[in-house]
Coordinates of C-alpha atoms and ligand atoms in Angstrom, one line a residue:
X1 CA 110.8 14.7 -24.1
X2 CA 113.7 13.2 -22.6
X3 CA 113.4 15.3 -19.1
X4 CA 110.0 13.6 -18.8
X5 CA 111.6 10.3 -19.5
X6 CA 114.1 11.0 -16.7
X7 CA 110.7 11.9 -14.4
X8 CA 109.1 8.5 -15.7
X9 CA 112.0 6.4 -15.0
X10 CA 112.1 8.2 -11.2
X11 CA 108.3 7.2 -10.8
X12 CA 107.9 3.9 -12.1
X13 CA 109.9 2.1 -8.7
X14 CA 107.7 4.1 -6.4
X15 CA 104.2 2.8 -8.2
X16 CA 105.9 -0.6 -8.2
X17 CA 106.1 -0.8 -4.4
X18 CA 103.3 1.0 -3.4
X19 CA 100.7 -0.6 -1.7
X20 CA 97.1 1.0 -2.3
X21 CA 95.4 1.7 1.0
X22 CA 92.4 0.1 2.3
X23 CA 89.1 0.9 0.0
X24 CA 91.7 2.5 -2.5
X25 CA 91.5 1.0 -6.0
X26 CA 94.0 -1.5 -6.7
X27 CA 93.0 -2.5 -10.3
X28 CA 90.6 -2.2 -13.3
X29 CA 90.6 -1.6 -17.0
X30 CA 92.8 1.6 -17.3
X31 CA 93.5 1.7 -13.9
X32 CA 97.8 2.4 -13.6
X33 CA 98.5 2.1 -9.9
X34 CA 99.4 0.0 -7.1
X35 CA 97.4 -3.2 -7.9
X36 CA 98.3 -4.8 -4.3
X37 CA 97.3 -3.6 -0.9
X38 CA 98.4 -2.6 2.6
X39 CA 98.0 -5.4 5.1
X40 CA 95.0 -6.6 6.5
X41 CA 93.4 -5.7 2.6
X42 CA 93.2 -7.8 -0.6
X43 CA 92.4 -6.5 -3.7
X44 CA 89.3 -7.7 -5.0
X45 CA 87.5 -7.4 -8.3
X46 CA 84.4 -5.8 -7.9
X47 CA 83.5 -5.3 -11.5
X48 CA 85.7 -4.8 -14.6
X49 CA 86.5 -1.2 -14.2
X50 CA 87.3 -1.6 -10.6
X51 CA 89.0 -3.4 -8.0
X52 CA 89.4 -2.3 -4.5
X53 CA 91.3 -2.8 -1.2
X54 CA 88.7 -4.2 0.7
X55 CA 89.1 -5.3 4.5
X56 CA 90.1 -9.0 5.4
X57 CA 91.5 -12.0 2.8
X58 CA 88.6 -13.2 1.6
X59 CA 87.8 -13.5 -1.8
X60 CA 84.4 -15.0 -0.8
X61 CA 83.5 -13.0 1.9
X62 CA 79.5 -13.3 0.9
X63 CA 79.2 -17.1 0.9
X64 CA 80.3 -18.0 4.6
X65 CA 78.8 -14.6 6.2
X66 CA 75.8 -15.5 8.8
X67 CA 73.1 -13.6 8.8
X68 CA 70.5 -14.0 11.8
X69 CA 70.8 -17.8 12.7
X70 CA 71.2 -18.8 9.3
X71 CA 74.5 -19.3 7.8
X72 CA 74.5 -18.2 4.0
X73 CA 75.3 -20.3 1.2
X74 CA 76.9 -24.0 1.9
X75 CA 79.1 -25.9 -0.5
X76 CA 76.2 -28.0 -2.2
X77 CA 73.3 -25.3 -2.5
X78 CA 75.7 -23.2 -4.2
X79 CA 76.5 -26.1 -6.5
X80 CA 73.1 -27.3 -7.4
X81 CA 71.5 -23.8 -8.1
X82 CA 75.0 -22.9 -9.9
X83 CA 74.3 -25.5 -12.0
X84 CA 70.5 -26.0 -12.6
X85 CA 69.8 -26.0 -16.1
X86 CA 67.6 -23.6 -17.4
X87 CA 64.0 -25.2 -19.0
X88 CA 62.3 -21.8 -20.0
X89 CA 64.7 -20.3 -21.8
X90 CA 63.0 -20.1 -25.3
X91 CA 59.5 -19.6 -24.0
X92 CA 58.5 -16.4 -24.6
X93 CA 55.3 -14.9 -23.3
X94 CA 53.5 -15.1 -20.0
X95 CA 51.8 -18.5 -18.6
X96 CA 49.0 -16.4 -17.1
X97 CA 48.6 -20.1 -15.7
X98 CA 49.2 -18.4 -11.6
X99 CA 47.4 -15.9 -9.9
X100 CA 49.2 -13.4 -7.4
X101 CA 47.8 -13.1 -4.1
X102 CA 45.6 -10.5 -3.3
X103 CA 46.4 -7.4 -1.3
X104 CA 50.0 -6.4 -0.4
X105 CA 53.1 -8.6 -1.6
X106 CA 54.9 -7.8 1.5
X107 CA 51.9 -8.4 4.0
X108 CA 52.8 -11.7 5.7
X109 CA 56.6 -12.3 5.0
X110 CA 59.8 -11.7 6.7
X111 CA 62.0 -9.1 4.6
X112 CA 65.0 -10.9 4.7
X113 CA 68.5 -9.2 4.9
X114 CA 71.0 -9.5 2.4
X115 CA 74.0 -11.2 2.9
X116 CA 76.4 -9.3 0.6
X117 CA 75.2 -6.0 2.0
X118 CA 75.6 -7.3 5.2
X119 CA 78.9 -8.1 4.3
X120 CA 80.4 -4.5 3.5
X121 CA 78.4 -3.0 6.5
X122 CA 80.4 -5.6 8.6
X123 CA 83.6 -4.6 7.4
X124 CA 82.8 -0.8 7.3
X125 CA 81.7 -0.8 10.9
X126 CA 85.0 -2.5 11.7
X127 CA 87.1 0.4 9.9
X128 CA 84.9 3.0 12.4
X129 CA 87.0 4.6 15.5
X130 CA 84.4 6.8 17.1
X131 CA 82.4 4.0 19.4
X132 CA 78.9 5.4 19.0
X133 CA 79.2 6.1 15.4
X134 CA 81.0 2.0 15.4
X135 CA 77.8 0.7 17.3
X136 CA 74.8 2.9 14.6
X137 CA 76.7 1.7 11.8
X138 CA 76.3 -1.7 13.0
X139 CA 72.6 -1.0 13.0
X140 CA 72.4 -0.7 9.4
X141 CA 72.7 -4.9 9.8
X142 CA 69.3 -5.1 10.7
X143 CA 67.6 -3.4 7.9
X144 CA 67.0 -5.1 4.6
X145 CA 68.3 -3.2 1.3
X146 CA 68.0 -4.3 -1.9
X147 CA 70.6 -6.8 -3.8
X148 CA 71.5 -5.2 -7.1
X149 CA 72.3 -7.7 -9.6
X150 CA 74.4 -5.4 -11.9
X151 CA 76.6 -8.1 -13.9
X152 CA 75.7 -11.2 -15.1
X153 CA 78.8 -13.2 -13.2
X154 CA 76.7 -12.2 -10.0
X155 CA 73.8 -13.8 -11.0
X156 CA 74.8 -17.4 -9.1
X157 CA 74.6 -15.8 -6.2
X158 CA 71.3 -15.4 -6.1
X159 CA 70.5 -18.8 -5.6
X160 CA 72.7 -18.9 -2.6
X161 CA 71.0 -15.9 -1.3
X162 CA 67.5 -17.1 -1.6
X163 CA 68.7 -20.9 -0.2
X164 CA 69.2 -19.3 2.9
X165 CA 65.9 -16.9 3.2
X166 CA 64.2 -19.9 2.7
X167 CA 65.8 -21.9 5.2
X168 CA 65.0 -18.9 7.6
X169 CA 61.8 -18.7 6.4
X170 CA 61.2 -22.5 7.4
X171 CA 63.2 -22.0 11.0
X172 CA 61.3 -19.0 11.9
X173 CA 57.8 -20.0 10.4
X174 CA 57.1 -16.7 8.7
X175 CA 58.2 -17.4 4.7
X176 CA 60.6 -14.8 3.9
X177 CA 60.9 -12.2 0.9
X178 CA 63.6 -11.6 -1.1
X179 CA 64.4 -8.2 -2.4
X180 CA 66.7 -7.7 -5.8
X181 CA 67.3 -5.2 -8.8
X182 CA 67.3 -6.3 -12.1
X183 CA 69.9 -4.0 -13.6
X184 CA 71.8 -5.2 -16.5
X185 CA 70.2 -3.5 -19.6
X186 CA 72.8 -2.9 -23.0
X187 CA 73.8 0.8 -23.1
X188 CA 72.8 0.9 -19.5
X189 CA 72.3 4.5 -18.3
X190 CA 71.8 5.8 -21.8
X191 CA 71.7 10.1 -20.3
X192 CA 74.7 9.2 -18.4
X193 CA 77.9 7.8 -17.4
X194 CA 78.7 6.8 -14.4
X195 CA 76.3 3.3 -14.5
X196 CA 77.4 2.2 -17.9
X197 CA 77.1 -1.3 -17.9
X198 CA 79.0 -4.6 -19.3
X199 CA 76.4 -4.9 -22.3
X200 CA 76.8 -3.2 -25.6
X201 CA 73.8 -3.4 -28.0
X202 CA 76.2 -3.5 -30.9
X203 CA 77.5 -6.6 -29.1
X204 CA 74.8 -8.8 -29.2
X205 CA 73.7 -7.0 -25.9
X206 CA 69.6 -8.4 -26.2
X207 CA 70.5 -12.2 -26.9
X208 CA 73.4 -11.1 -23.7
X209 CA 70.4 -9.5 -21.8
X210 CA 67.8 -12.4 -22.5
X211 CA 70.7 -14.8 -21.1
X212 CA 70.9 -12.8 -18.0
X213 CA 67.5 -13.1 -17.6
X214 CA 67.0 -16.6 -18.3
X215 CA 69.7 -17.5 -15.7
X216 CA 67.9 -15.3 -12.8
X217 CA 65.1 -17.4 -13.4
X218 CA 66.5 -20.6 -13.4
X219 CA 68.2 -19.4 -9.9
X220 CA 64.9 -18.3 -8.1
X221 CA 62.8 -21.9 -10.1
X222 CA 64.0 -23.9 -6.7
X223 CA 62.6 -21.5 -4.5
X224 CA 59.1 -20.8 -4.9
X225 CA 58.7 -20.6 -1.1
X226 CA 60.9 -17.5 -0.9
X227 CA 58.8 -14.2 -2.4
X228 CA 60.8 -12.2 -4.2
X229 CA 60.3 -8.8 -5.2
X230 CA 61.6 -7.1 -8.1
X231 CA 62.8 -3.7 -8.9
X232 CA 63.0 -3.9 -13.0
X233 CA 66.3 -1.8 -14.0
X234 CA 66.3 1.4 -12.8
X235 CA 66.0 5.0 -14.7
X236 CA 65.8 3.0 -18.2
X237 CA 62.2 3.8 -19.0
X238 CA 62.2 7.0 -17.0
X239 CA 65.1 8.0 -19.8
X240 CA 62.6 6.8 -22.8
X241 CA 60.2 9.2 -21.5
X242 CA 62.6 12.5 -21.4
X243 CA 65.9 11.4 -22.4
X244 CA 65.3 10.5 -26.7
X245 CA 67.0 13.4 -27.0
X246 CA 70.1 12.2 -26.2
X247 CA 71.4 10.1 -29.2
X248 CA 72.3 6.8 -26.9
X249 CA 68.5 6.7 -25.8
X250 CA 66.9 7.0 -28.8
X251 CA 69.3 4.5 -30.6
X252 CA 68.8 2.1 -27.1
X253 CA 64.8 2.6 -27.1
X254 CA 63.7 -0.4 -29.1
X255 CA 66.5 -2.6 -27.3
X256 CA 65.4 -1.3 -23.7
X257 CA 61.8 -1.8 -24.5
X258 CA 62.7 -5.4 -25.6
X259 CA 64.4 -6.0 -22.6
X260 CA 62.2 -4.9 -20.2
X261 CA 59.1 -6.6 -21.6
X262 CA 61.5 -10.0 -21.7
X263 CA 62.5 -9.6 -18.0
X264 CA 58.4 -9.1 -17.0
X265 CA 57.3 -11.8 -19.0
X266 CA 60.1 -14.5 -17.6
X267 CA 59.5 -13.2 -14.3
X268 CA 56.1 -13.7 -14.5
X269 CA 56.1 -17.0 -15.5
X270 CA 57.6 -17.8 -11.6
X271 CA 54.4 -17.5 -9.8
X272 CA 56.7 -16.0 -6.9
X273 CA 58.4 -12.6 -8.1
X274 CA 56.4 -9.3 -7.9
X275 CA 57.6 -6.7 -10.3
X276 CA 57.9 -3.1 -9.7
X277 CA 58.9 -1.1 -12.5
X278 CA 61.1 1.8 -12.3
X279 CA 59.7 4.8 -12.3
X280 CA 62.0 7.7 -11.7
X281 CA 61.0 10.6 -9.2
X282 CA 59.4 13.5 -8.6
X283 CA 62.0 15.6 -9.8
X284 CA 62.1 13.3 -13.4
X285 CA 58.7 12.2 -14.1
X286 CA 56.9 14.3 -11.3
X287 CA 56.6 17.2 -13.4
X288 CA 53.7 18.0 -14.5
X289 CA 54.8 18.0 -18.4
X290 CA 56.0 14.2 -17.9
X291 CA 53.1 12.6 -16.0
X292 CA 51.1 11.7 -19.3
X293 CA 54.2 10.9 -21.5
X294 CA 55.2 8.2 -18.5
X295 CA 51.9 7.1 -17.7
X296 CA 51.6 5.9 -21.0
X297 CA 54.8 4.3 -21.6
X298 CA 53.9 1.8 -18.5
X299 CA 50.8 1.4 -19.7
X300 CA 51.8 0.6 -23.2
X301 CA 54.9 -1.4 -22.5
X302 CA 52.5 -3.4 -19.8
X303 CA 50.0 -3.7 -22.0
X304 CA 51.9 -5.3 -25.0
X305 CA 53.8 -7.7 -23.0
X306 CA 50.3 -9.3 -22.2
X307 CA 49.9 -7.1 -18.6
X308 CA 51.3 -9.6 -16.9
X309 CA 49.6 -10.1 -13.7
X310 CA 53.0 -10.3 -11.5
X311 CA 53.6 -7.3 -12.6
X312 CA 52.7 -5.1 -9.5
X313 CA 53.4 -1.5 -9.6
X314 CA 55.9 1.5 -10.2
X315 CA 59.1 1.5 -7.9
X316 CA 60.1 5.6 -7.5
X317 CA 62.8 7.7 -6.1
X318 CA 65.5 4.5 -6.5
X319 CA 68.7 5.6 -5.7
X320 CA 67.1 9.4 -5.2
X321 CA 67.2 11.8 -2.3
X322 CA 63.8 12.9 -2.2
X323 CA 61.5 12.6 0.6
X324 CA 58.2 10.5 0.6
X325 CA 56.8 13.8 2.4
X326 CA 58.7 16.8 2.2
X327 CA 58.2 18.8 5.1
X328 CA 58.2 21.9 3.2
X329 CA 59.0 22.0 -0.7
X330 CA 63.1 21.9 -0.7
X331 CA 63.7 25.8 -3.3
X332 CA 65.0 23.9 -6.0
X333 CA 61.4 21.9 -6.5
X334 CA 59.9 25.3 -7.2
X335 CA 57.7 25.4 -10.5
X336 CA 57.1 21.2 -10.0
X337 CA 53.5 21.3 -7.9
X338 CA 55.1 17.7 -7.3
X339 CA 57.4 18.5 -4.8
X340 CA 57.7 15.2 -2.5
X341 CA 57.1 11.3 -3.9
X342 CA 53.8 11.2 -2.6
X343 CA 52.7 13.8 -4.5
X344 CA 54.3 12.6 -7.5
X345 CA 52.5 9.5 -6.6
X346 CA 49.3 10.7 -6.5
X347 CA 49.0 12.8 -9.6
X348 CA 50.9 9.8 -11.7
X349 CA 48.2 6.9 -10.4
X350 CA 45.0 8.5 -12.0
X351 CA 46.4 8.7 -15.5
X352 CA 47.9 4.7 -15.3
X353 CA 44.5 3.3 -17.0
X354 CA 45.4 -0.7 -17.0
X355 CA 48.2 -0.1 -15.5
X356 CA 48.5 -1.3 -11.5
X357 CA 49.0 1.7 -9.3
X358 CA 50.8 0.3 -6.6
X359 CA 54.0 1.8 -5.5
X360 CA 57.1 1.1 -3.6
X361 CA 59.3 4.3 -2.5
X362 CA 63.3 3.9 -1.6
X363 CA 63.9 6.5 1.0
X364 CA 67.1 5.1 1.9
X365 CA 69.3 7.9 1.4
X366 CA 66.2 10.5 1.7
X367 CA 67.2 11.2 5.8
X368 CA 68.0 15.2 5.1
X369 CA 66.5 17.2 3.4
X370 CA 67.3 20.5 1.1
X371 CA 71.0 19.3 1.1
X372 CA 71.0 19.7 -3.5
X373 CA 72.2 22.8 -5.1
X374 CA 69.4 21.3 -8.2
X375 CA 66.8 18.8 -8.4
X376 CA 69.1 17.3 -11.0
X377 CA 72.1 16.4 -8.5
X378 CA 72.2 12.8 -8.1
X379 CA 75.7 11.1 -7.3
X380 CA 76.7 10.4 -4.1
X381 CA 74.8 13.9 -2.5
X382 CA 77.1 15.5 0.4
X383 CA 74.8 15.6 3.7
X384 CA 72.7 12.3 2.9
X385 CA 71.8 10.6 5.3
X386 CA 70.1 7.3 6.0
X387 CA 66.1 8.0 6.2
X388 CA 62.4 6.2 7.1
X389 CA 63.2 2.3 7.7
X390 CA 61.2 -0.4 5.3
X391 CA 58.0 -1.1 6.7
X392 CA 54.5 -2.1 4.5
X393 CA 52.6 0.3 7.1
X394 CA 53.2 3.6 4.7
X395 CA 49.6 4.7 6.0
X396 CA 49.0 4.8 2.2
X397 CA 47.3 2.6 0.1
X398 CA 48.8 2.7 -3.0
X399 CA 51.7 2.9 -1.1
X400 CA 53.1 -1.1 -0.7
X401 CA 56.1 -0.5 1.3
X402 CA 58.4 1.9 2.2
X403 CA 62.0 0.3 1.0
X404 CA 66.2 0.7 0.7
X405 CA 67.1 0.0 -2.3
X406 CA 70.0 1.5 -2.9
X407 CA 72.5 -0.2 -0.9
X408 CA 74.0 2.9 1.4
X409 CA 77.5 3.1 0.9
X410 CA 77.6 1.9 -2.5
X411 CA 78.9 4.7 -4.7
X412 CA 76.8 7.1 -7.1
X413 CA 80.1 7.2 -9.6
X414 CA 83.6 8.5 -9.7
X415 CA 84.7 12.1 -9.5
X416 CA 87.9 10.9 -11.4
X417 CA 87.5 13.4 -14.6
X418 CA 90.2 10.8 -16.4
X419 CA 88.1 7.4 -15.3
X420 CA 86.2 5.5 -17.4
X421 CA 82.6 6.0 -16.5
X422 CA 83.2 9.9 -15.2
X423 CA 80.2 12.0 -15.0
X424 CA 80.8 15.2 -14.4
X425 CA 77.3 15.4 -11.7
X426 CA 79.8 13.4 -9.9
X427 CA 82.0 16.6 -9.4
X428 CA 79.6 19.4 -8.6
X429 CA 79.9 21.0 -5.4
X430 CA 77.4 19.2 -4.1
X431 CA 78.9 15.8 -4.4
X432 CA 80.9 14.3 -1.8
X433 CA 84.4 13.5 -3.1
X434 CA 87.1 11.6 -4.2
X435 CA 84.9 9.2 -4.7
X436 CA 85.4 5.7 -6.3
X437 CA 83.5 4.3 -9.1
X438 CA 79.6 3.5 -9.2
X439 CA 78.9 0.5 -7.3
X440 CA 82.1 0.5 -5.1
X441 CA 82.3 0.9 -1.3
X442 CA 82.5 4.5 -0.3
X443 CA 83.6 4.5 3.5
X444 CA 83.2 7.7 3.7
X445 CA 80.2 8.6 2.1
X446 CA 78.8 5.3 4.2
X447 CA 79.9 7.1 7.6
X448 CA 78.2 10.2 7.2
X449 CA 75.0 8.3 5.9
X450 CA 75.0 7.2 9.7
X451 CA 76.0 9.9 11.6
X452 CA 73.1 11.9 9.8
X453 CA 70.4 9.4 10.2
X454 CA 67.4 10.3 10.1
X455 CA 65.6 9.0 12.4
X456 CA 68.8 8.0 14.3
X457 CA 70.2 4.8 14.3
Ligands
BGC1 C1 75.8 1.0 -9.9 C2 75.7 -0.4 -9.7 C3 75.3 -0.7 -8.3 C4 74.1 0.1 -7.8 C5 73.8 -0.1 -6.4 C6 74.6 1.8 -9.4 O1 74.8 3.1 -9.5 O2 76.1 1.3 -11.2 O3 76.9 -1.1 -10.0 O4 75.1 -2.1 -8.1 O5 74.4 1.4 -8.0 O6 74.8 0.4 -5.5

């Protein structure tokens, strides 16, 4: 007892000083080091279990980057959206009253690229030695991810964001579309850790979920000239369909499926947002056992929410490694006939009766292949690397678009065991580590994305 006193007296100065380095963490709930950072870094809070030494002073790095020719987010957009007041928060069911245009959401618009994205490529690239590795990271600025609104505080952003694709949709004279996650459910990530989120359902987590809701669509109400498509929070029904064995699901199951049907329905009433539910991947729902079971949750929970007719599809392998064609089946599909997306595709769309069987696939992290020790391996996947760009020419018809929705360089989750959030996937010997938490910039999972891109960058 009182020689580790002595030790705790001798340590304490040193964590006093201490500066964390640059994309170390600097702060967060139970977080016990250095909460300021070397120079050239600020500590900034990136959600409540996490801050980080990020490059550069800014605090408000997203609002004055320039994308293109358009400079994102000025003083008075930012104001007015911030402050519009919602008018459809207690309406409850779809308007039906708008019809979505036929064919292909993304036919005819300019996918435009995020700003915040944008934002932590830029200062990632800057942080690169090697030239050539410097210059293909700086490629990543041309292709559009998806933004991930995983707290409600980020919600007023989106208005900024869309203020200036629609600005660049006017200056250009192709309209441009918007691409976000809806991710804020209570109990997120009911079968695992790493993603839980800032809403408990004991803690009035639905009313806190309808809220978030409501103020995403009072954000995108200015903008009906900006499309905006919609990936509707990812893995949630996926772990209704296989996960009520785990006692978080089943307790979250009638809150998720309140949620979700919420979020459609408000979302529908916009006449401008195209929804794509989540719909796991071939290694969850692809096997053959799961197909039916999933098929008719979508159809059910579409169904009962009034099939709303902005509802457009199932989004699949979000945040997933798998390939939209595997080249060969990767060993550890075998026993799953369902070895690639597209096949997963194709045996899932026969059995979704009322259901729309369009689909949008993320192969943004799906460059290399047979790089998992299981199917089940998910966080932050040594090897990745960056795969097929976003295009609407899949060559596929039921295929809408080929897309990056998980932001590349964002981490999985932490392979901290003593963190808040730790999964243990995020530890296997398969997963790239230390890494940070879920959310947070991981420089270098980020570089070898790049240097393992496939195609090249
Ligand atoms: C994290 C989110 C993050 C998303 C995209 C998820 O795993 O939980 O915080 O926004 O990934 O990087």
């Amino acid at each position: 007892m009182f020689s580790s006193l002595l030790a705790l007296v001798a340590i304490v100065p040193a964590f006093v000083n201490a500066q964390a380095a640059i994309y170390a963490q600097c702060g967060g709930i139970g977080w016990t080091g250095a909460t300021t950072c070397v120079s050239g870094a600020s500590c900034q809070v990136l959600n409540s279990y996490y801050s980080q030494c990020l490059p550069g002073t800014a605090t408000t790095t997203v609002g004055t980057t320039t994308v293109g020719t358009t400079t994102v987010g000025t003083t008075t957009t930012t104001t007015t959206v911030g402050t519009t007041t919602k008018t459809t928060g207690t309406s409850s069911a779809p308007t039906g009253s708008q019809t979505p245009a036929a064919g292909n959401p993304f036919t005819g618009f300019n996918v435009f690229v995020p700003p915040f994205y944008a934002s932590e490529v830029t200062a990632a690239a800057a942080n690169i030695t090697d030239p050539t590795t410097k210059a293909a990271a700086l490629e990543v600025l041309n292709i559009p991810t998806f933004t991930w609104f995983d707290q409600v505080a980020k919600v007023p952003d989106l208005g900024t964001y869309l203020a200036a694709a629609s600005a660049q949709g006017k200056s250009s004279g192709t309209p441009s579309l918007f691409q976000m996650v809806v991710y804020d459910l209570p109990d997120r990530d009911c079968a695992a850790a790493a993603s839980n989120g800032e809403f408990t359902i004991a803690d009035n987590g639905q009313a806190n979920y309808f809220n978030y809701i409501d103020q995403i669509v009072a954000q995108i109400t200015p903008f009906p000239d900006v499309r905006v498509v919609a990936v509707i929070e990812p893995d949630s029904l996926a772990n209704l369909v296989t996960n009520l064995n785990v006692a978080e699901c089943a307790a979250a199951q009638t809150t998720y499926l309140a949620c979700v049907t919420y979020a459609i329905q408000q979302l529908n009433t916009l006449g401008n947002v195209y929804s794509y539910l989540d719909a796991g991947h071939a290694g969850w729902l692809g096997w053959p056992a799961n197909l039916q079971p999933a098929a008719n949750l979508f159809t059910s929970l579409y169904k009962s929410a009034g099939s709303p007719s902005f509802v457009r599809g199932l989004a699949t392998n979000v945040a997933n490694y798998n390939a939209l064609v595997a080249a060969s089946p990767d060993p550890i599909t075998a026993g799953n006939p369902n070895y690639d997306e597209l096949l997963y595709i194709e045996a899932l769309s026969p059995l979704l009766t009322g259901f729309p069987a369009h689909f949008i696939v993320d192969q943004g992290r799906s460059g290399v292949q047979n790089i998992r020790n299981a199917w089940g391996d998910w966080c932050n996947v040594k090897g990745a690397g960056f795969g097929t760009r976003p295009t609407s020419n899949t060559g596929y018809t039921a295929i809408d678009a080929i897309v990056w929705v998980k932001p590349g360089g964002e981490c999985d989750g932490t392979s901290n065991s003593s963190a808040p959030r730790y999964d243990y996937h995020c530890s296997l010997s398969d997963a790239d580590q230390p890494s940070p938490q879920a959310g947070t910039w991981f420089q270098e999972y980020f570089t070898t994305l790049v240097t393992a891109a496939n195609p090249p960058l």
